[in-house]
Coordinates of C-alpha atoms in Angstrom, one line a residue:
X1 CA 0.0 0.0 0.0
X2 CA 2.7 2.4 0.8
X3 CA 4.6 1.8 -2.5
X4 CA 1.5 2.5 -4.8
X5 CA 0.8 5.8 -2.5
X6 CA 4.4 6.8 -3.0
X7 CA 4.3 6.0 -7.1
X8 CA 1.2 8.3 -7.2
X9 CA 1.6 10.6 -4.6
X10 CA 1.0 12.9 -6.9
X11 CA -2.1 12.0 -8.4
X12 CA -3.6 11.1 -5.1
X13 CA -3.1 15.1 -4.1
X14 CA -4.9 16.3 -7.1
X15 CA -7.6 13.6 -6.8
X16 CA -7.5 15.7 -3.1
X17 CA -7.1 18.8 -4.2
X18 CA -9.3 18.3 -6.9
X19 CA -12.2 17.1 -4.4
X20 CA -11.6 19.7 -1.5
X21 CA -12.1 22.7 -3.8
X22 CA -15.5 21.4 -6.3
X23 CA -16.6 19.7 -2.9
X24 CA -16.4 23.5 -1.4
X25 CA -17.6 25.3 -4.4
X26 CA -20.5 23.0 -4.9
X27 CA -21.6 23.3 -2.0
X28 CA -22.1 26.9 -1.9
X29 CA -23.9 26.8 -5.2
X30 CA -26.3 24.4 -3.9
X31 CA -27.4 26.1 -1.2
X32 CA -27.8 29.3 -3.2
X33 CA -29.8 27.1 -5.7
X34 CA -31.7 26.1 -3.2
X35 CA -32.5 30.0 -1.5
X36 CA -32.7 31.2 -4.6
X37 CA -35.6 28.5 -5.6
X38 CA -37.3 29.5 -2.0
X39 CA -36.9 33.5 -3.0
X40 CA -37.5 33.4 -7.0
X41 CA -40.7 33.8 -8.5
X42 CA -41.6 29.9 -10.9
X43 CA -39.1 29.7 -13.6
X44 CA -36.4 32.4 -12.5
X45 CA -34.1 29.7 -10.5
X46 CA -32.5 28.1 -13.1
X47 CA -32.1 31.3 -15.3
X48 CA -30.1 33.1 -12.1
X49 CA -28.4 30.0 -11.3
X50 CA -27.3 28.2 -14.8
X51 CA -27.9 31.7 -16.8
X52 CA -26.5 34.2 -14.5
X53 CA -24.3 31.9 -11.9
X54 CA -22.2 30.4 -14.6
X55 CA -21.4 33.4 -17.0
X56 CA -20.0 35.0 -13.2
X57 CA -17.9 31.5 -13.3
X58 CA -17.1 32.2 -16.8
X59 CA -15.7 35.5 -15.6
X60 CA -13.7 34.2 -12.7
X61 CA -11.9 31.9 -15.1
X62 CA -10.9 34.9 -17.3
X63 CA -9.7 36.8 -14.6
X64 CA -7.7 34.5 -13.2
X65 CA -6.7 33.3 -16.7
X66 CA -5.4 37.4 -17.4
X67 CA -3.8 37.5 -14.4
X68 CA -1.6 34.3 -15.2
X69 CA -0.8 35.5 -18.9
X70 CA 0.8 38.6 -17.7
X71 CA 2.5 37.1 -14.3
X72 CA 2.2 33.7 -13.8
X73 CA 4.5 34.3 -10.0
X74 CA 0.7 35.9 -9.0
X75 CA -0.3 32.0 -8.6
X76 CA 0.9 31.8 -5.5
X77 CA -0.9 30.2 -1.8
X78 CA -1.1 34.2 -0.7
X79 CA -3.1 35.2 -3.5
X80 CA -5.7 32.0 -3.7
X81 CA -6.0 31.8 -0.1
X82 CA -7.5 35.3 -0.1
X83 CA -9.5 34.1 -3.5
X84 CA -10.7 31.4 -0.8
X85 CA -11.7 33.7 1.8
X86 CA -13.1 35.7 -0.4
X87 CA -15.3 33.1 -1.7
X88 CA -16.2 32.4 1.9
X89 CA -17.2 35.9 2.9
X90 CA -19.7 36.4 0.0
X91 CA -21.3 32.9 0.0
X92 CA -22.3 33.1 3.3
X93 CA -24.6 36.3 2.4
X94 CA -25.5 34.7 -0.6
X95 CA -27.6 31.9 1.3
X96 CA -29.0 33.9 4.4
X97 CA -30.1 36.9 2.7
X98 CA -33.9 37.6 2.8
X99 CA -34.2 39.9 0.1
X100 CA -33.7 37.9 -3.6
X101 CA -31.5 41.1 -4.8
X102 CA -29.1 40.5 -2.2
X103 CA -29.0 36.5 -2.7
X104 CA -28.4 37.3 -6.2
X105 CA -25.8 39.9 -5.9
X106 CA -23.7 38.0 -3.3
X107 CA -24.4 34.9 -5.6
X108 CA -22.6 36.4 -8.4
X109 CA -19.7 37.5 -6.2
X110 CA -19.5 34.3 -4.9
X111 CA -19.8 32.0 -8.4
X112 CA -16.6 34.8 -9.7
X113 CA -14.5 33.5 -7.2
X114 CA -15.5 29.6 -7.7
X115 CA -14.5 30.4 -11.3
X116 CA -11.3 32.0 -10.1
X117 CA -11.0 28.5 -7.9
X118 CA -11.4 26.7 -10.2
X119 CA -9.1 28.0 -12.8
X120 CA -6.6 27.6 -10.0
X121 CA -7.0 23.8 -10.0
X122 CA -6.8 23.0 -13.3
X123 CA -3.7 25.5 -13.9
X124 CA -2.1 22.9 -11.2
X125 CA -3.3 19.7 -12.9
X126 CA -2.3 21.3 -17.0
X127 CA 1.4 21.2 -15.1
X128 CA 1.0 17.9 -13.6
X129 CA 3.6 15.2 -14.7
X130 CA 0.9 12.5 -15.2
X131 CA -0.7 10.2 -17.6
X132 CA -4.1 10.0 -15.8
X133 CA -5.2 13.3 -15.7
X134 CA -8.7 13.5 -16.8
X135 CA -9.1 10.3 -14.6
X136 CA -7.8 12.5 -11.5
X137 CA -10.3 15.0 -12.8
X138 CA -12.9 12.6 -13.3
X139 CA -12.4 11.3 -9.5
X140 CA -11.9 14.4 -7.7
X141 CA -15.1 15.7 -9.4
X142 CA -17.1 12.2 -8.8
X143 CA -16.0 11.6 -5.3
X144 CA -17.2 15.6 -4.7
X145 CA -20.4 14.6 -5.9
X146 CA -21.1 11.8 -4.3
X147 CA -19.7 13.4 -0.8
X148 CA -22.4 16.3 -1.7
X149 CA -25.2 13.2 -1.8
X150 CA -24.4 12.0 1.2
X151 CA -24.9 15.2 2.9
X152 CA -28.1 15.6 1.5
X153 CA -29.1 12.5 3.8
X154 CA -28.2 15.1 7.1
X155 CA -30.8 16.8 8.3
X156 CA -33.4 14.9 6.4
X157 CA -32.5 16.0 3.4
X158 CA -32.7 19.7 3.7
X159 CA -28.9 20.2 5.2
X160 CA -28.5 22.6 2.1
X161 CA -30.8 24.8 3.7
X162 CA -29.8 25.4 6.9
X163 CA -26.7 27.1 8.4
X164 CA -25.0 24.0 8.7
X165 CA -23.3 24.9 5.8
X166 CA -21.5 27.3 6.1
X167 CA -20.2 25.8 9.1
X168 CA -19.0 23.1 6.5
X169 CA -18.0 25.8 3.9
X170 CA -15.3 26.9 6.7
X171 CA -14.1 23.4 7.5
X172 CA -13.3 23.0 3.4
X173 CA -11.9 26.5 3.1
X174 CA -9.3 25.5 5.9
X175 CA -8.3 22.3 4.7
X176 CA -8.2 23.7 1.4
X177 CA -5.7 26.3 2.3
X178 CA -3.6 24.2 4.5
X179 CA -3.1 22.0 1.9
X180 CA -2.0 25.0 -0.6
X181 CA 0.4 26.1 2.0
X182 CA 1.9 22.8 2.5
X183 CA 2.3 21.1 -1.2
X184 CA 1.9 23.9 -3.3
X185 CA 5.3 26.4 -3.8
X186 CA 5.1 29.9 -5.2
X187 CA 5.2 29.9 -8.5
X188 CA 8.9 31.0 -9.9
X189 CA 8.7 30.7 -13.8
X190 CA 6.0 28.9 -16.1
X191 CA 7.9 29.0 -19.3
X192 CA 5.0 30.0 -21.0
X193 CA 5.2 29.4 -25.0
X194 CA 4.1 32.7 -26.7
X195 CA 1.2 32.9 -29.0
X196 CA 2.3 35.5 -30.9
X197 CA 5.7 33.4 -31.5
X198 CA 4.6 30.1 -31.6
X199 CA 3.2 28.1 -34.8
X200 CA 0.7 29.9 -36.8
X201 CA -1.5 26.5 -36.1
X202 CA -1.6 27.1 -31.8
X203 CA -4.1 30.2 -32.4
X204 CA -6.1 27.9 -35.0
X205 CA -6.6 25.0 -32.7
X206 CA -6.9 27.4 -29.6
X207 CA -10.0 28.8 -31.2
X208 CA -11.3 25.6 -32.4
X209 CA -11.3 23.8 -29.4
X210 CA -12.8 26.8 -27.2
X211 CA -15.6 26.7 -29.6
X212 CA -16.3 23.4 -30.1
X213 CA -16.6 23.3 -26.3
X214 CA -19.0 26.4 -26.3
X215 CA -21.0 24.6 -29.3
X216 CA -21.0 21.2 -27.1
X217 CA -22.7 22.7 -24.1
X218 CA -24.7 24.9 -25.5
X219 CA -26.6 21.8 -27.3
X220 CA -26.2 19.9 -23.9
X221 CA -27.9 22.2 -22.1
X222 CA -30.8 23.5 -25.0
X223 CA -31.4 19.4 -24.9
X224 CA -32.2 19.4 -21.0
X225 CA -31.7 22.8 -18.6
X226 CA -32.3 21.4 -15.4
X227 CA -35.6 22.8 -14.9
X228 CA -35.9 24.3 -11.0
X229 CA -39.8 23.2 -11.4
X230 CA -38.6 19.3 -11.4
X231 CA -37.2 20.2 -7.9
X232 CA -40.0 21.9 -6.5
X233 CA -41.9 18.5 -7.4
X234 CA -40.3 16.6 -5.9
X235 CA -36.9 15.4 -7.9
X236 CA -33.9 14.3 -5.8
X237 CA -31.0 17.1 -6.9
X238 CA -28.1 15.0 -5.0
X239 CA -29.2 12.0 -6.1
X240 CA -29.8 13.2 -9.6
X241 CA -25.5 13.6 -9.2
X242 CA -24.7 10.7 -8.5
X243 CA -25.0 9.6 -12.6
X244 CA -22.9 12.6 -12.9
X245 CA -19.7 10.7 -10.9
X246 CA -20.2 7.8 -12.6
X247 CA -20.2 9.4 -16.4
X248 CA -17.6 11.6 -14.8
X249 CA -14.7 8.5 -13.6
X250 CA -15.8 6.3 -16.7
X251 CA -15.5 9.3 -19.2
X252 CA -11.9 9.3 -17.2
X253 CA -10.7 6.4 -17.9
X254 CA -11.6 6.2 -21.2
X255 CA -9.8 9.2 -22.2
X256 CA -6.8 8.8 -20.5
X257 CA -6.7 5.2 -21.8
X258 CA -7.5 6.7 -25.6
X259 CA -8.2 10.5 -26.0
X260 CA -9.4 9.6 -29.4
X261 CA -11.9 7.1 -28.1
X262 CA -13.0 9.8 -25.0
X263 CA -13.3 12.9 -27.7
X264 CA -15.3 10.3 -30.3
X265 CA -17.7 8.9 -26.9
X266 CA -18.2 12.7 -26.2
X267 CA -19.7 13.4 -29.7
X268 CA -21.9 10.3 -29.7
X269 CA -23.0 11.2 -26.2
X270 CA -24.2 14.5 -28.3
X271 CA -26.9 12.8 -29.6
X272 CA -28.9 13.0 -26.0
X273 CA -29.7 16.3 -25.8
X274 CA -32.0 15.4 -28.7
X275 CA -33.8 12.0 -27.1
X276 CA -34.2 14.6 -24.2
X277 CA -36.3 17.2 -26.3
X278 CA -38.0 14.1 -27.6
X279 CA -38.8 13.2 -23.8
X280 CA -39.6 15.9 -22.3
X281 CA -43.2 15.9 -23.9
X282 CA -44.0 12.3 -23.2
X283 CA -44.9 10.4 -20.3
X284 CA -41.8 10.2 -18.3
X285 CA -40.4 10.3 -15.1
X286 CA -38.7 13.4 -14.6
X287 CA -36.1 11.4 -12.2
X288 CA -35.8 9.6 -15.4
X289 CA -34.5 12.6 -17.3
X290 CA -32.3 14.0 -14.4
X291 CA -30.6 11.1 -14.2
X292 CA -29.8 10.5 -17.9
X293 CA -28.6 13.9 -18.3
X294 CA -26.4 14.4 -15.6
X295 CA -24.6 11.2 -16.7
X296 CA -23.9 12.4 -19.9
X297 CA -23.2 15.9 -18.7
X298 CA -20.1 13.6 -17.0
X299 CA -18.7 13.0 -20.3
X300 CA -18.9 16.7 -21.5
X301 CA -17.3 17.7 -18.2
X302 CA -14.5 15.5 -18.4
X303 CA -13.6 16.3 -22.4
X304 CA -13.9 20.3 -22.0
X305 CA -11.2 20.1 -19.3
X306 CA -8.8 17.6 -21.0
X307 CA -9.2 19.3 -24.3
X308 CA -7.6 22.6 -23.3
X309 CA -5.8 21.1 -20.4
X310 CA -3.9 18.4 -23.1
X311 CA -3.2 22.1 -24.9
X312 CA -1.4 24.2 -22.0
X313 CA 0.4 21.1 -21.5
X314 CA 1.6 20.4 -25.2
X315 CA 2.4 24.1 -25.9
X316 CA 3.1 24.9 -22.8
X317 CA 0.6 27.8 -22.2
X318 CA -0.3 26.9 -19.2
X319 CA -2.9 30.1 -18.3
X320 CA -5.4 28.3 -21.3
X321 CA -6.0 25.8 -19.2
X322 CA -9.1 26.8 -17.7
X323 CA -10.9 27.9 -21.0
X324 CA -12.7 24.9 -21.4
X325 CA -14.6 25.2 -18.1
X326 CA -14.7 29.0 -19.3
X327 CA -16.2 28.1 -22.9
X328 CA -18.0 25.4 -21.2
X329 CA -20.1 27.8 -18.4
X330 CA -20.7 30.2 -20.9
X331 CA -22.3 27.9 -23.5
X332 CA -24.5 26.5 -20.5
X333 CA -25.2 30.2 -19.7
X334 CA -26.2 30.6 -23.4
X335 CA -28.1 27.1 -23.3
X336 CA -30.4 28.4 -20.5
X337 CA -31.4 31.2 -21.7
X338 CA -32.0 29.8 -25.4
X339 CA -34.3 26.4 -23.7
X340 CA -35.9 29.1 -21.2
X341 CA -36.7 32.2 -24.3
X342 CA -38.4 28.5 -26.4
X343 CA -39.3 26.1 -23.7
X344 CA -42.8 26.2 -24.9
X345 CA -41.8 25.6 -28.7
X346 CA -40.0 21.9 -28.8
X347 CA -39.9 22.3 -32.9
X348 CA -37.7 25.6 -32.5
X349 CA -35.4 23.9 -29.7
X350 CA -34.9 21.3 -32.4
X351 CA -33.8 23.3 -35.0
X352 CA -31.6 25.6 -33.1
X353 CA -29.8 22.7 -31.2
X354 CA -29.7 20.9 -35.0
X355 CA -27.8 23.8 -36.7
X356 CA -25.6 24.3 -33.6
X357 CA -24.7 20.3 -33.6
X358 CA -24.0 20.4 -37.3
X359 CA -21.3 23.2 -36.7
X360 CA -20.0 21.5 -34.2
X361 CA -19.3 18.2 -36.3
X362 CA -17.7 20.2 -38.3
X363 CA -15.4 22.0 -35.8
X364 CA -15.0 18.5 -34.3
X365 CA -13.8 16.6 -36.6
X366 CA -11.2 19.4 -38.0
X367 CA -9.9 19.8 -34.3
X368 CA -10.1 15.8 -34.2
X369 CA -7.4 15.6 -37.1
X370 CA -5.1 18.4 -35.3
X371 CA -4.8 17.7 -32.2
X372 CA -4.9 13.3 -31.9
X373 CA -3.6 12.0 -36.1
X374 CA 0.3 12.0 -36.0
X375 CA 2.0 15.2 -37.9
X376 CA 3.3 12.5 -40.6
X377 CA -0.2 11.1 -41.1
X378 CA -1.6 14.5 -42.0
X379 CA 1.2 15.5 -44.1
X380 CA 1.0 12.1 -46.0
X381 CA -2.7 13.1 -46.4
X382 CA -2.3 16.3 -47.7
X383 CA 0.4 15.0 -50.3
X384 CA -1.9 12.8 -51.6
X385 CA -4.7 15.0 -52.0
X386 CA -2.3 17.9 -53.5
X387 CA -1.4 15.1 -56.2
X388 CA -5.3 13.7 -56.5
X389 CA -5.8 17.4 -57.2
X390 CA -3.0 18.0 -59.6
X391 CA -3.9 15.2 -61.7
X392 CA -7.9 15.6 -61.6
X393 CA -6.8 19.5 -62.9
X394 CA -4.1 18.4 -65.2
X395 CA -1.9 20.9 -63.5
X396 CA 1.5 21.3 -65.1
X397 CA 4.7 20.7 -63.1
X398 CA 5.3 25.0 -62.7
X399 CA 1.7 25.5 -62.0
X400 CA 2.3 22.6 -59.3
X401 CA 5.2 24.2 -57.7
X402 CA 3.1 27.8 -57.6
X403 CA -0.1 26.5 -55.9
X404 CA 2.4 24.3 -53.3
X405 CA 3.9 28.0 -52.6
X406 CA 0.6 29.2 -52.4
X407 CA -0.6 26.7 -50.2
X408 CA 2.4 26.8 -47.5
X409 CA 1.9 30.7 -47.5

């Protein structure tokens, strides 16, 4: 037991790490969920909390992402144990105000600095020596979940709405930031590989795989938004999540085993969104629903985060690799509001969420050739559709060599 500790000691701390902080930030963002579904006039809930709550997550992922491009020594214990306290400080008014403008301002206070946490964590894990990272994200995430599950037993079942938590909330943030004092140094120098400098191709694949991870939630969440209602009737939230760990650790170890096989599983999982907006009209459970979706929301989870993760690592910019939580919020921002604006209109869902998938196949399967078929490969493939095309065009040996200068412009 010792020796397999020791070979992964690593690993085991972000798996830690990993846990402490979503455990934390969950946790919060239930029990604003919950106040705000107490406060919130019938339908508002999940705008505020999926619309609102994750484009303030969005935010706190850019900030801290800023902050790293222009001085990367800033990601230091000082700074995120402040982040931490911060977090603290405005999450606690976030659940006990009365008033539903002050929930929702602290709220949004309180989801920027989850964002900023959360860029934190995965700006440790993109510098991780490993070859099981998206399973250590996959089981920091899962166990989180499932811990959150078995604190909705306390209490009955209503532990996310009493002040219990925030006595929890304070127990995390400690452990949290003993743990960044004790195992993780100040930054001294990330090496960070310039865009500007780099291959023309890093901006091209930057852009592609931020939005093919905005395009991927955005259908995810038009197919199924959650819908605060299902709660209020009854629906098990916590128990909902627990699909979500296990699409979460088996989306892991597929893609650390294959990232080919993990981004492929991802797009087929794509096609679920549109069973759901077949679903949601007919005669089934809601529980049904919830617990579909979150599972599959375990395989988007895992892919955004690898996908940009696998970047900063590869071209060593290592401030990228929160984007695709940052893509990933604000396309289930977007998702919200689109699924709330048509929620009475199933035809125009389809549609939208159909033109949005198609674009997305076609992002896909360019970034798909980029980033996982060998360099050789794709030069051998272009070669031989540069001579398919010379011949089909009966292109003469000096009009050959012009469009190959043409083409490596």
């Amino acid at each position: 037991m010792k020796r397999i500790i020791k070979g992964n000691r690593q690993m085991l701390l972000n798996i830690l790490f990993i846990f402490l902080c979503f455990f934390l930030t969950s946790t919060g963002y239930l029990a604003w969920l919950y106040h705000l579904i107490d406060l919130a006039p019938a339908g508002t809930p999940e705008i505020l909390a999926m619309g609102l709550g994750y484009f303030s997550q969005a935010v706190g992922i850019g900030l801290l992402a800023l902050i790293l491009r222009l001085k990367s020594k800033m990601a230091s214990p000082k700074l995120f144990s402040v982040v931490f306290a911060a977090y603290f400080v405005c999450t606690i008014p976030s659940i006990l105000m009365p008033s539903l403008t002050g929930t929702v301002v602290f709220g949004v206070f309180s989801n920027v600095f989850s964002g900023a946490i959360a860029g934190f964590y995965l700006y440790h894990l993109s510098k991780t020596d490993s070859d099981h990272i998206a399973l250590t994200f996959g089981i920091g995430y899962g166990l989180a979940t499932f811990a959150s599950w078995i604190m909705s037993v306390i209490e009955n079942g209503v532990v996310y709405q009493t002040n219990v938590i925030i006595l929890i909330c304070a127990v995390l943030v400690t452990a949290v930031v003993f743990i960044l004092f004790r195992f993780y140094p100040t930054e001294e120098n990330n090496g960070s590989e310039s865009l500007k400098n780099g291959k023309p191709s890093i901006k091209k694949v930057l852009i592609a795989a931020c939005s093919v991870v905005f395009l991927f939630s955005v259908v995810n969440q038009i197919g199924f938004s959650f819908p605060s209602s299902d709660i209020e009737n009854g629906v098990n939230l916590e128990l909902s999540r627990l699909f979500y760990a296990v699409g979460l650790i088996i989306a892991g170890l597929v893609s650390d085993k294959n990232r080919k096989h993990g981004a492929v599983m991802t797009l087929g999982a794509l096609v679920v969104p549109f069973i759901m907006l077949i679903l949601r009209k007919e005669v089934v459970p809601a529980t049904l629903l919830w617990f579909l979706s979150y599972f599959v929301s375990g395989f988007f989870s895992v892919y955004r985060i690898i996908l940009l993760v696998d970047i900063a690592k590869k071209r060593h910019i290592w401030f990228v690799s929160g984007f695709g939580l940052l893509f990933g919020r604000l396309g289930e921002a977007f998702g919200t509001v689109i699924y709330t604006a048509a929620s009475e209109t199933t035809i125009v869902l389809v549609v939208i969420a159909s033109l949005l998938y198609a674009a997305t196949v076609v992002l896909f399967f360019w970034l798909y050739q980029k980033m996982y078929l060998p360099e050789a490969d794709r030069e051998k493939d272009e070669r031989v559709r540069f001579q398919r095309f010379a011949v089909k065009h009966d292109l003469s040996p000096r009009e050959k060599e012009i469009l190959s200068l043409l083409l490596t412009k």
